[in-house]
Amino acid sequence: MVFPMVFLKLADWVLYQLLANSCYRAARKVGNYGFFLRNQTPRSSSSLQQPGSLFPSITHFNLSNDIKIPRTLVCDIHGVLLRTETFFPYFMLVAFEAGSILRAFLLLLSCSFLWVLDYELKLRVMTFISFCGLRKKDIESVGMAVLPKFYLENLNLQAYHVWSKTSSRVVFTSIPRVMVEGFLKEYMSVDDVVGTELQTVGNRFTGLLSTSGLLVRHKALKGYFGDKKPDVGLGSSSHHDQQFISLCKEAYVVDGRNNQSCVMPRDKYPKPLIFHDGRLAFLPTPLATLCMFFWLPFGMVLAIFRILVGICLPYRLAVFWGSLSGVQLRFQGCFPPPNSRHKKGVLYVCTHRTLLDPVFLSTALCKPLTAVTYSLSKMSEIIAPIRTVRLTRDRKRDGETMQKLLSEGDLVVCPEGTTCREPYLLRFSSLFAELADEIVPVAMNAHVSMFYGTTASGLKWLDPIFFLMNPRPSYHVQILGKVPPELTCAGGRSSFEVANYIQRKLAEALGFECTTLTRRDKYLMLAGNEGVVHDIKRN
């Protein structure tokens, strides 16, 4: 009899929570509606206000000054700095990238009942599923290397204009602080972030909130500033935001939904987005995540089929069957003539988008090539349909190796030393310029819609598989003309001048921007290491 009684009491409590919260939310909406009806003013006097709000729209903030004003701004991130108020996609990114695909699937299943929960319970459930058992190091890595890309794409341009005009900024948010602090400090130059804190045991999160509970923004603002009022407050038209910004000297309402004027273009980002990590190439909303899980079984089979096509079939048949399976290969330029003056192969200098760059170049040219790389996993070497040779990072030894390979045939080198997903080119190593006078630059670019085929902190041997799991992955191969003899080392130029010249030519062909960043910069930022794949030697 004990178990049935416990079960009935538990069911009674759950029903009470669901029904009570639902009725409370409905009553609050009716009360707010009545409140606004009672406080309606003539249309002429409320023309500056956002519909349903007691405060004017953000469009009426004075942006005439070109310099920062010594004022303090406070706001939330979701629904204010970001155009959307939903935070599910960002919890999904944490679950998938820092956790596992099973954790992500569990979070997706929770959508079936999340919609009936109130705001606090919803956050508690998503936080527990996404964080429970994960290491602090992994969460911080996702916060710095994965989430900023999606935050930047969702920034509210109008809110950022106001943000950039103030000298001091503090963000108050109910979501876990660790999810937003890295982005806000690195890209938005925030002075402080006050958010919900999570419990930890050792170096892992329990998934539970700390003893202070879920952060209540208006209470946190009072505790942070005391009797002093912040100068400017930004919020949405929701009841909680109205209560929050009412504590500021000036308050403005942000509404970025379905407003194209609020979309932040890439060239106006607070800081250029050059490096980011993670496998997901799309914002994982519930519907988009559901589509991904439906696609996964087909994608795995399709990736295996595409790999077998590349390994087993001749070039022209591989292109035909690859295109039937959805792989798009666009070739532009002309086939370079063979090296007639020297008994050497042609040195192809490529931009580096994925590990498959040399493979797609070999397929486009319909001839075998040899590729050199600084780090490559054993699995990638096994499934590669072309010859691959590792370099040692010893300049003298690597030069001798590449000279030997050039004497045997055509060679492909990616002087950036690592991949870059965004429209930027990293600094070119000058070693290749010292080895050959017949140099052919090749502009490579790849596009995906679901999974990125590169990673800095994940399993690199899965990179080609993830790229080929995309429904319609595409590669653009553009072969530029040979470098003129007078612009090579044989023509009196230094190896650095040759490398910089080729970098500029490739950037112009792709519409990219040149940088002086290196492989080491990328891996130190994204993975906390120098990006070297070590073989495991057993004694």
Coordinates of C-alpha atoms in Angstrom, one line a residue:
M1 CA 0.0 0.0 0.0
V2 CA 3.0 2.3 0.6
F3 CA 4.0 2.5 -3.1
P4 CA 0.5 3.4 -4.5
M5 CA 0.1 6.1 -1.9
V6 CA 3.5 7.6 -2.7
F7 CA 2.7 7.4 -6.4
L8 CA -0.7 9.1 -6.0
K9 CA 0.9 11.9 -3.9
L10 CA 3.6 12.4 -6.5
A11 CA 1.0 12.5 -9.3
D12 CA -1.1 15.0 -7.3
W13 CA 1.8 17.3 -6.8
V14 CA 2.8 17.2 -10.5
L15 CA -0.8 18.0 -11.5
Y16 CA -1.0 20.8 -9.0
Q17 CA 2.3 22.3 -10.3
L18 CA 1.2 22.1 -13.9
L19 CA -2.4 23.4 -13.4
A20 CA -1.5 26.0 -10.8
N21 CA 1.4 27.4 -13.0
S22 CA -0.8 27.4 -16.1
C23 CA -3.6 29.2 -14.3
Y24 CA -1.2 31.6 -12.7
R25 CA 0.3 32.5 -16.1
A26 CA -3.1 33.0 -17.6
A27 CA -4.2 35.2 -14.7
R28 CA -1.0 37.3 -14.9
K29 CA -1.6 37.9 -18.6
V30 CA -5.2 39.0 -18.0
G31 CA -4.0 41.2 -15.1
N32 CA -1.3 42.8 -17.2
Y33 CA -3.7 43.4 -20.0
G34 CA -6.2 45.1 -17.6
F35 CA -3.3 47.1 -16.1
F36 CA -2.3 48.4 -19.5
L37 CA -5.9 49.1 -20.4
R38 CA -6.3 51.2 -17.3
N39 CA -3.1 53.1 -18.0
Q40 CA -3.8 53.8 -21.6
T41 CA -2.9 57.4 -22.7
P42 CA -4.0 59.3 -25.8
R43 CA -2.2 58.2 -29.0
S44 CA -0.3 61.4 -29.3
S45 CA 1.4 61.1 -25.9
S46 CA 2.3 57.4 -26.3
S47 CA 3.6 57.5 -29.8
L48 CA 7.2 57.0 -28.5
Q49 CA 6.3 53.9 -26.6
Q50 CA 6.6 50.3 -27.7
P51 CA 3.2 48.6 -28.0
G52 CA 2.3 47.0 -24.6
S53 CA 5.2 48.8 -22.9
L54 CA 5.5 51.7 -20.5
F55 CA 8.8 52.8 -22.0
P56 CA 9.9 54.2 -25.3
S57 CA 11.4 52.2 -28.1
I58 CA 15.1 51.8 -28.5
T59 CA 14.9 53.7 -31.8
H60 CA 14.5 56.9 -29.8
F61 CA 17.8 56.6 -28.0
N62 CA 20.1 59.5 -29.0
L63 CA 22.9 58.1 -31.2
S64 CA 24.1 61.5 -32.5
N65 CA 27.3 61.5 -30.5
D66 CA 30.3 59.7 -32.1
I67 CA 32.0 59.1 -28.8
K68 CA 31.2 56.9 -25.8
I69 CA 29.2 58.6 -23.1
P70 CA 30.3 58.0 -19.5
R71 CA 27.1 56.2 -18.6
T72 CA 26.3 52.7 -17.3
L73 CA 24.1 50.4 -19.3
V74 CA 22.3 47.3 -17.9
C75 CA 20.4 44.6 -19.9
D76 CA 19.8 40.9 -20.4
I77 CA 21.3 39.0 -23.4
H78 CA 18.3 37.0 -24.7
G79 CA 15.6 39.1 -26.2
V80 CA 17.8 42.3 -25.9
L81 CA 21.3 41.9 -27.1
L82 CA 20.1 38.9 -29.1
R83 CA 17.1 39.2 -31.4
T84 CA 15.4 36.1 -30.1
E85 CA 14.2 35.3 -26.6
T86 CA 14.5 31.5 -26.9
F87 CA 17.5 29.9 -25.3
F88 CA 16.9 26.3 -26.1
P89 CA 19.3 26.2 -29.1
Y90 CA 22.2 27.3 -26.9
F91 CA 21.5 24.6 -24.3
M92 CA 21.4 22.2 -27.2
L93 CA 24.8 23.3 -28.4
V94 CA 26.2 22.7 -24.9
A95 CA 24.5 19.3 -24.7
F96 CA 25.8 18.2 -28.2
E97 CA 29.2 19.8 -28.2
A98 CA 30.3 19.4 -24.6
G99 CA 28.3 16.3 -23.9
S100 CA 27.2 13.7 -26.5
I101 CA 24.7 13.0 -29.1
L102 CA 22.7 10.9 -26.5
R103 CA 22.5 13.9 -24.2
A104 CA 21.4 16.1 -27.1
F105 CA 18.6 13.6 -27.9
L106 CA 17.5 13.5 -24.3
L107 CA 17.2 17.3 -24.3
L108 CA 15.2 17.2 -27.6
L109 CA 12.8 14.7 -26.0
S110 CA 12.3 17.1 -23.1
C111 CA 10.6 19.5 -25.5
S112 CA 7.5 17.3 -25.3
F113 CA 6.8 18.6 -21.8
L114 CA 8.9 21.8 -21.5
W115 CA 6.2 23.9 -23.1
V116 CA 3.8 23.3 -20.1
L117 CA 6.4 24.3 -17.5
D118 CA 6.9 27.8 -16.2
Y119 CA 10.0 29.9 -16.9
E120 CA 12.0 28.7 -13.8
L121 CA 11.2 25.0 -14.1
K122 CA 12.0 25.1 -17.8
L123 CA 15.4 26.6 -17.1
R124 CA 16.1 24.1 -14.3
V125 CA 15.2 21.1 -16.5
M126 CA 17.3 22.3 -19.5
T127 CA 20.2 23.1 -17.2
F128 CA 20.2 19.7 -15.5
I129 CA 20.1 17.8 -18.8
S130 CA 22.7 19.9 -20.5
F131 CA 25.2 20.3 -17.6
C132 CA 24.9 17.2 -15.3
G133 CA 28.3 15.4 -15.1
L134 CA 30.1 17.6 -17.6
R135 CA 33.6 19.0 -16.8
K136 CA 34.0 22.7 -16.2
K137 CA 36.8 22.8 -18.7
D138 CA 34.5 21.4 -21.5
I139 CA 31.7 23.9 -20.8
E140 CA 34.2 26.8 -20.7
S141 CA 35.6 25.6 -24.0
V142 CA 32.1 25.6 -25.6
G143 CA 31.4 29.0 -24.2
M144 CA 34.6 30.4 -25.8
A145 CA 34.9 28.4 -29.0
V146 CA 31.3 27.3 -30.1
L147 CA 28.6 29.6 -28.8
P148 CA 30.1 33.0 -29.9
K149 CA 29.5 32.2 -33.6
F150 CA 25.8 31.7 -33.0
Y151 CA 25.5 34.7 -30.6
L152 CA 27.2 37.0 -33.2
E153 CA 24.8 35.8 -35.9
N154 CA 21.9 36.6 -33.7
L155 CA 23.0 40.0 -32.4
N156 CA 20.5 42.9 -32.4
L157 CA 22.1 45.8 -34.4
Q158 CA 19.9 48.4 -32.7
A159 CA 20.8 47.2 -29.2
Y160 CA 24.4 47.1 -30.1
H161 CA 24.4 50.7 -31.3
V162 CA 23.2 51.8 -27.9
W163 CA 25.6 49.3 -26.2
S164 CA 28.6 50.8 -28.1
K165 CA 27.7 54.4 -27.0
T166 CA 28.1 53.6 -23.2
S167 CA 31.3 53.3 -21.3
S168 CA 30.3 50.7 -18.7
R169 CA 28.1 47.7 -19.3
V170 CA 26.7 45.0 -17.0
V171 CA 24.6 42.1 -18.1
F172 CA 22.1 40.4 -15.8
T173 CA 20.7 37.1 -17.0
S174 CA 18.8 34.1 -15.6
I175 CA 20.7 31.5 -17.7
P176 CA 23.9 30.0 -16.4
R177 CA 26.7 32.6 -16.3
V178 CA 29.2 30.2 -17.8
M179 CA 27.2 30.0 -21.1
V180 CA 27.5 33.7 -21.9
E181 CA 30.5 35.2 -19.9
G182 CA 33.2 34.1 -22.4
F183 CA 31.3 35.7 -25.4
L184 CA 30.4 38.9 -23.6
K185 CA 33.9 39.5 -22.3
E186 CA 35.8 38.5 -25.5
Y187 CA 33.5 40.0 -28.1
M188 CA 31.3 42.6 -26.4
S189 CA 33.8 44.1 -23.9
V190 CA 31.3 43.8 -21.0
D191 CA 32.5 45.0 -17.6
D192 CA 30.6 42.3 -15.6
V193 CA 28.2 39.4 -16.0
V194 CA 25.7 38.5 -13.3
G195 CA 24.0 35.3 -14.0
T196 CA 22.7 32.1 -12.5
E197 CA 25.4 30.1 -10.7
L198 CA 25.6 26.3 -10.9
Q199 CA 26.7 23.7 -8.3
T200 CA 30.0 21.8 -8.9
V201 CA 31.6 18.8 -7.3
G202 CA 35.3 18.8 -8.0
N203 CA 35.7 19.8 -11.6
R204 CA 32.3 18.7 -12.8
F205 CA 28.8 20.3 -12.8
T206 CA 26.0 18.6 -11.0
G207 CA 23.4 20.2 -13.2
L208 CA 21.7 21.8 -10.2
L209 CA 21.5 25.5 -9.4
S210 CA 23.6 26.9 -6.5
T211 CA 22.0 27.8 -3.2
S212 CA 21.2 31.3 -4.5
G213 CA 18.8 29.7 -7.0
L214 CA 17.7 31.2 -10.3
L215 CA 18.8 34.8 -10.7
V216 CA 16.0 37.3 -10.4
R217 CA 17.2 40.3 -12.5
H218 CA 15.5 43.2 -10.7
K219 CA 16.6 41.9 -7.3
A220 CA 20.2 41.2 -8.6
L221 CA 20.3 44.8 -10.0
K222 CA 19.3 46.2 -6.6
G223 CA 21.9 44.1 -4.9
Y224 CA 24.6 45.1 -7.4
F225 CA 24.1 48.8 -7.5
G226 CA 22.5 49.4 -4.1
D227 CA 20.9 52.8 -3.9
K228 CA 22.6 54.0 -7.1
K229 CA 20.5 53.8 -10.3
P230 CA 22.2 52.7 -13.6
D231 CA 21.9 55.3 -16.3
V232 CA 20.4 53.2 -19.2
G233 CA 18.4 50.0 -19.1
L234 CA 17.4 47.9 -22.1
G235 CA 14.7 45.3 -22.0
S236 CA 11.9 43.6 -23.9
S237 CA 8.2 44.2 -23.5
S238 CA 7.8 41.3 -21.1
H239 CA 6.5 42.0 -17.6
H240 CA 9.8 40.9 -15.9
D241 CA 11.9 43.1 -18.2
Q242 CA 9.6 46.1 -17.6
Q243 CA 10.2 45.6 -13.8
F244 CA 13.9 45.3 -14.4
I245 CA 14.5 48.4 -16.5
S246 CA 12.1 50.5 -14.4
L247 CA 15.0 50.7 -11.9
C248 CA 17.1 52.7 -14.3
K249 CA 17.2 56.4 -15.0
E250 CA 16.4 55.9 -18.7
A251 CA 14.7 52.8 -20.0
Y252 CA 14.2 51.6 -23.6
V253 CA 12.4 48.6 -25.1
V254 CA 14.0 46.4 -27.7
D255 CA 12.0 44.4 -30.3
G256 CA 14.1 42.6 -32.8
R257 CA 11.5 40.0 -34.0
N258 CA 10.9 40.0 -37.7
N259 CA 12.7 43.3 -38.1
Q260 CA 15.4 43.3 -40.7
S261 CA 16.9 46.5 -39.4
C262 CA 18.0 44.7 -36.3
V263 CA 20.0 42.0 -38.2
M264 CA 23.8 42.5 -37.6
P265 CA 25.8 42.2 -40.8
R266 CA 29.2 40.4 -40.6
D267 CA 31.2 43.5 -41.3
K268 CA 29.7 45.3 -38.3
Y269 CA 30.5 42.5 -35.8
P270 CA 32.1 43.9 -32.6
K271 CA 35.2 41.8 -33.3
P272 CA 35.9 39.6 -36.4
L273 CA 34.9 36.0 -36.1
I274 CA 37.9 34.1 -37.5
F275 CA 38.0 30.9 -35.4
H276 CA 35.2 28.8 -33.9
D277 CA 34.8 25.2 -33.2
G278 CA 32.0 22.6 -32.9
R279 CA 30.3 20.2 -35.3
L280 CA 26.9 21.8 -35.8
A281 CA 26.7 24.3 -38.7
F282 CA 23.1 25.4 -38.0
L283 CA 21.3 26.9 -35.0
P284 CA 19.7 23.8 -33.3
T285 CA 16.2 24.9 -32.8
P286 CA 13.8 22.1 -31.8
L287 CA 12.6 21.5 -35.3
A288 CA 16.1 21.8 -36.9
T289 CA 17.5 19.4 -34.3
L290 CA 14.6 16.9 -34.9
C291 CA 15.4 17.0 -38.7
M292 CA 19.1 16.3 -37.9
F293 CA 18.3 13.2 -35.9
F294 CA 16.0 12.0 -38.7
W295 CA 18.9 12.5 -41.1
L296 CA 21.7 10.9 -39.1
P297 CA 21.1 7.2 -40.1
F298 CA 20.9 8.2 -43.8
G299 CA 23.9 10.5 -43.4
M300 CA 26.1 7.8 -42.0
V301 CA 25.2 5.4 -44.8
L302 CA 25.7 8.1 -47.4
A303 CA 29.1 9.1 -46.0
I304 CA 30.3 5.5 -46.2
F305 CA 29.0 5.2 -49.8
R306 CA 30.8 8.5 -50.7
I307 CA 34.1 7.3 -49.2
L308 CA 33.9 4.0 -51.1
V309 CA 33.1 5.9 -54.3
G310 CA 36.2 8.1 -53.8
I311 CA 38.5 5.1 -53.0
C312 CA 37.3 2.5 -55.5
L313 CA 36.1 4.2 -58.6
P314 CA 38.1 6.1 -61.4
Y315 CA 38.0 9.8 -61.2
R316 CA 35.3 10.4 -63.8
L317 CA 33.0 7.7 -62.4
A318 CA 33.7 9.1 -58.8
V319 CA 32.6 12.5 -59.9
F320 CA 29.4 11.1 -61.6
W321 CA 28.4 8.9 -58.6
G322 CA 29.4 11.6 -56.1
S323 CA 27.2 14.2 -57.8
L324 CA 24.3 11.7 -57.8
S325 CA 24.7 11.3 -54.1
G326 CA 24.6 15.1 -53.6
V327 CA 28.2 16.1 -53.6
Q328 CA 28.7 19.3 -55.6
L329 CA 32.1 19.8 -57.2
R330 CA 32.7 23.1 -59.2
F331 CA 35.9 23.5 -61.2
Q332 CA 37.1 26.7 -62.5
G333 CA 40.3 27.6 -64.4
C334 CA 42.6 25.6 -66.7
F335 CA 44.8 22.6 -66.3
P336 CA 48.4 23.8 -65.8
P337 CA 51.0 22.6 -68.4
P338 CA 53.6 20.1 -67.1
N339 CA 56.9 21.4 -65.9
S340 CA 59.0 21.2 -69.0
R341 CA 62.2 22.9 -67.8
H342 CA 62.9 20.7 -64.9
K343 CA 62.3 17.0 -64.1
K344 CA 60.0 18.0 -61.2
G345 CA 56.3 17.9 -60.6
V346 CA 54.1 20.9 -60.2
L347 CA 53.7 22.4 -56.7
Y348 CA 50.0 23.2 -56.0
V349 CA 49.6 25.7 -53.2
C350 CA 46.0 25.5 -51.8
T351 CA 43.9 27.3 -49.3
H352 CA 42.9 25.0 -46.5
R353 CA 39.2 24.5 -45.7
T354 CA 39.0 20.8 -44.8
L355 CA 41.3 17.7 -44.8
L356 CA 39.6 16.8 -48.1
D357 CA 41.2 19.7 -50.1
P358 CA 43.9 17.6 -51.8
V359 CA 41.3 14.8 -52.5
F360 CA 38.9 17.2 -54.3
L361 CA 41.8 18.8 -56.2
S362 CA 43.0 15.4 -57.4
T363 CA 39.5 14.5 -58.4
A364 CA 39.0 17.8 -60.3
L365 CA 42.3 17.3 -62.2
C366 CA 41.6 13.6 -62.7
K367 CA 45.2 12.6 -61.8
P368 CA 46.9 11.3 -58.6
L369 CA 48.6 13.8 -56.3
T370 CA 50.7 13.6 -53.2
A371 CA 49.7 15.7 -50.2
V372 CA 51.9 16.8 -47.3
T373 CA 50.4 17.7 -43.9
Y374 CA 51.7 18.6 -40.5
S375 CA 49.2 16.4 -38.5
L376 CA 46.9 13.7 -39.7
S377 CA 45.2 10.9 -37.9
K378 CA 45.8 7.3 -38.8
M379 CA 42.2 6.8 -39.8
S380 CA 42.4 9.8 -42.2
E381 CA 45.5 8.3 -43.8
I382 CA 43.8 4.9 -44.2
I383 CA 40.7 6.2 -45.9
A384 CA 42.5 8.8 -48.1
P385 CA 42.3 7.9 -51.8
I386 CA 45.6 9.7 -52.4
R387 CA 49.1 9.4 -51.0
T388 CA 49.7 11.5 -47.8
V389 CA 53.0 12.2 -46.2
R390 CA 53.5 13.7 -42.7
L391 CA 55.9 16.6 -42.0
T392 CA 57.9 16.9 -38.8
R393 CA 58.0 20.7 -38.2
D394 CA 61.7 20.5 -38.7
R395 CA 62.3 23.0 -41.5
K396 CA 65.4 21.3 -42.9
R397 CA 64.0 17.8 -42.8
D398 CA 60.6 18.9 -44.2
G399 CA 62.3 20.7 -47.0
E400 CA 64.3 17.6 -48.0
T401 CA 61.1 15.5 -47.8
M402 CA 59.2 17.9 -50.1
Q403 CA 62.1 18.1 -52.6
K404 CA 62.1 14.3 -52.8
L405 CA 58.3 14.2 -53.4
L406 CA 58.5 16.9 -56.1
S407 CA 61.1 14.9 -57.9
E408 CA 58.6 12.0 -58.0
G409 CA 55.5 13.9 -59.2
D410 CA 53.0 16.6 -58.5
L411 CA 52.7 17.8 -54.9
V412 CA 49.9 19.6 -52.9
V413 CA 50.7 21.8 -49.9
C414 CA 48.5 23.9 -47.7
P415 CA 50.8 26.5 -46.3
E416 CA 48.3 27.8 -43.7
G417 CA 49.0 24.7 -41.8
T418 CA 45.4 24.3 -40.5
T419 CA 41.9 24.8 -41.7
C420 CA 39.8 28.0 -41.3
R421 CA 36.0 28.0 -41.7
E422 CA 35.5 31.7 -42.1
P423 CA 36.4 34.0 -45.1
Y424 CA 40.0 34.6 -43.8
L425 CA 43.4 33.2 -44.8
L426 CA 45.9 32.5 -42.1
R427 CA 49.6 33.4 -42.6
F428 CA 51.4 31.3 -45.2
S429 CA 54.5 29.4 -44.3
S430 CA 57.3 30.4 -46.7
L431 CA 59.0 27.0 -46.9
F432 CA 57.2 25.9 -50.1
A433 CA 58.5 29.0 -52.0
E434 CA 62.1 27.8 -51.5
L435 CA 61.5 24.4 -53.1
A436 CA 60.0 25.1 -56.5
D437 CA 59.9 27.7 -59.2
E438 CA 56.8 26.2 -60.9
I439 CA 54.0 27.1 -58.4
V440 CA 50.3 26.9 -59.1
P441 CA 48.0 28.6 -56.6
V442 CA 44.6 26.9 -56.1
A443 CA 41.7 28.6 -54.4
M444 CA 39.6 26.1 -52.5
N445 CA 36.3 26.7 -50.7
A446 CA 33.8 24.4 -49.1
H447 CA 30.2 24.8 -48.0
V448 CA 28.1 22.7 -45.6
S449 CA 24.6 23.0 -44.2
M450 CA 24.5 20.6 -41.2
F451 CA 28.0 19.4 -40.0
Y452 CA 31.4 21.0 -40.0
G453 CA 34.1 18.8 -41.4
T454 CA 36.8 20.3 -39.1
T455 CA 37.4 20.4 -35.4
A456 CA 40.1 21.7 -33.1
S457 CA 39.1 19.9 -29.8
G458 CA 37.1 16.9 -31.1
L459 CA 38.0 13.7 -32.8
K460 CA 39.9 14.7 -35.9
W461 CA 39.6 11.2 -37.6
L462 CA 35.9 11.9 -37.9
D463 CA 36.4 15.2 -39.9
P464 CA 36.0 13.6 -43.4
I465 CA 33.0 11.5 -42.2
F466 CA 31.2 14.5 -40.8
F467 CA 31.8 16.5 -43.9
L468 CA 30.4 13.7 -46.1
M469 CA 27.4 13.3 -43.9
N470 CA 26.0 16.6 -45.0
P471 CA 23.0 16.4 -47.4
R472 CA 24.7 18.5 -50.1
P473 CA 28.3 19.3 -49.4
S474 CA 30.0 21.4 -52.0
Y475 CA 33.5 22.2 -53.1
H476 CA 34.7 25.0 -55.3
V477 CA 38.1 24.5 -56.9
Q478 CA 39.6 27.4 -58.8
I479 CA 43.1 27.0 -60.4
L480 CA 44.9 30.2 -60.9
G481 CA 47.7 30.7 -63.4
K482 CA 51.3 29.8 -62.6
V483 CA 53.2 32.3 -60.6
P484 CA 55.3 34.4 -63.0
P485 CA 59.1 33.5 -62.9
E486 CA 60.1 37.0 -61.8
L487 CA 57.9 36.7 -58.7
T488 CA 59.5 33.5 -57.5
C489 CA 62.7 32.9 -55.5
A490 CA 64.5 32.1 -58.8
G491 CA 63.5 35.6 -59.9
G492 CA 65.2 37.2 -57.0
R493 CA 62.3 37.4 -54.6
S494 CA 62.5 36.3 -51.0
S495 CA 60.5 33.3 -49.9
F496 CA 58.4 35.6 -47.6
E497 CA 57.6 37.9 -50.5
V498 CA 56.5 34.9 -52.6
A499 CA 54.3 33.5 -49.8
N500 CA 52.6 36.8 -49.2
Y501 CA 52.0 37.4 -52.9
I502 CA 50.3 34.0 -53.3
Q503 CA 48.3 34.6 -50.1
R504 CA 47.0 37.9 -51.5
K505 CA 46.2 36.4 -55.0
L506 CA 44.2 33.6 -53.4
A507 CA 42.4 36.0 -51.0
E508 CA 41.4 38.1 -54.0
A509 CA 40.1 35.1 -55.9
L510 CA 37.9 34.0 -53.0
G511 CA 36.9 37.4 -51.7
F512 CA 38.6 36.5 -48.4
E513 CA 40.7 38.7 -46.0
C514 CA 44.4 38.0 -45.3
T515 CA 45.6 37.7 -41.6
T516 CA 48.9 37.2 -39.9
L517 CA 47.4 34.5 -37.5
T518 CA 48.9 31.1 -37.4
R519 CA 48.0 27.5 -36.7
R520 CA 49.3 28.0 -33.1
D521 CA 47.0 31.0 -32.6
K522 CA 44.0 28.9 -33.6
Y523 CA 44.6 25.9 -31.4
L524 CA 45.6 27.9 -28.4
M525 CA 42.3 29.8 -28.6
L526 CA 40.0 26.9 -29.4
A527 CA 41.6 23.9 -27.7
G528 CA 44.3 25.1 -25.4
N529 CA 47.1 23.2 -27.2
E530 CA 49.3 23.7 -30.3
G531 CA 47.3 21.3 -32.5
V532 CA 49.7 18.4 -33.0
V533 CA 48.3 14.9 -33.4
H534 CA 50.6 12.5 -31.5
D535 CA 50.8 8.8 -32.2
I536 CA 50.2 6.6 -29.2
K537 CA 53.2 4.4 -28.8
R538 CA 52.9 1.3 -26.7
N539 CA 55.9 -0.1 -25.0

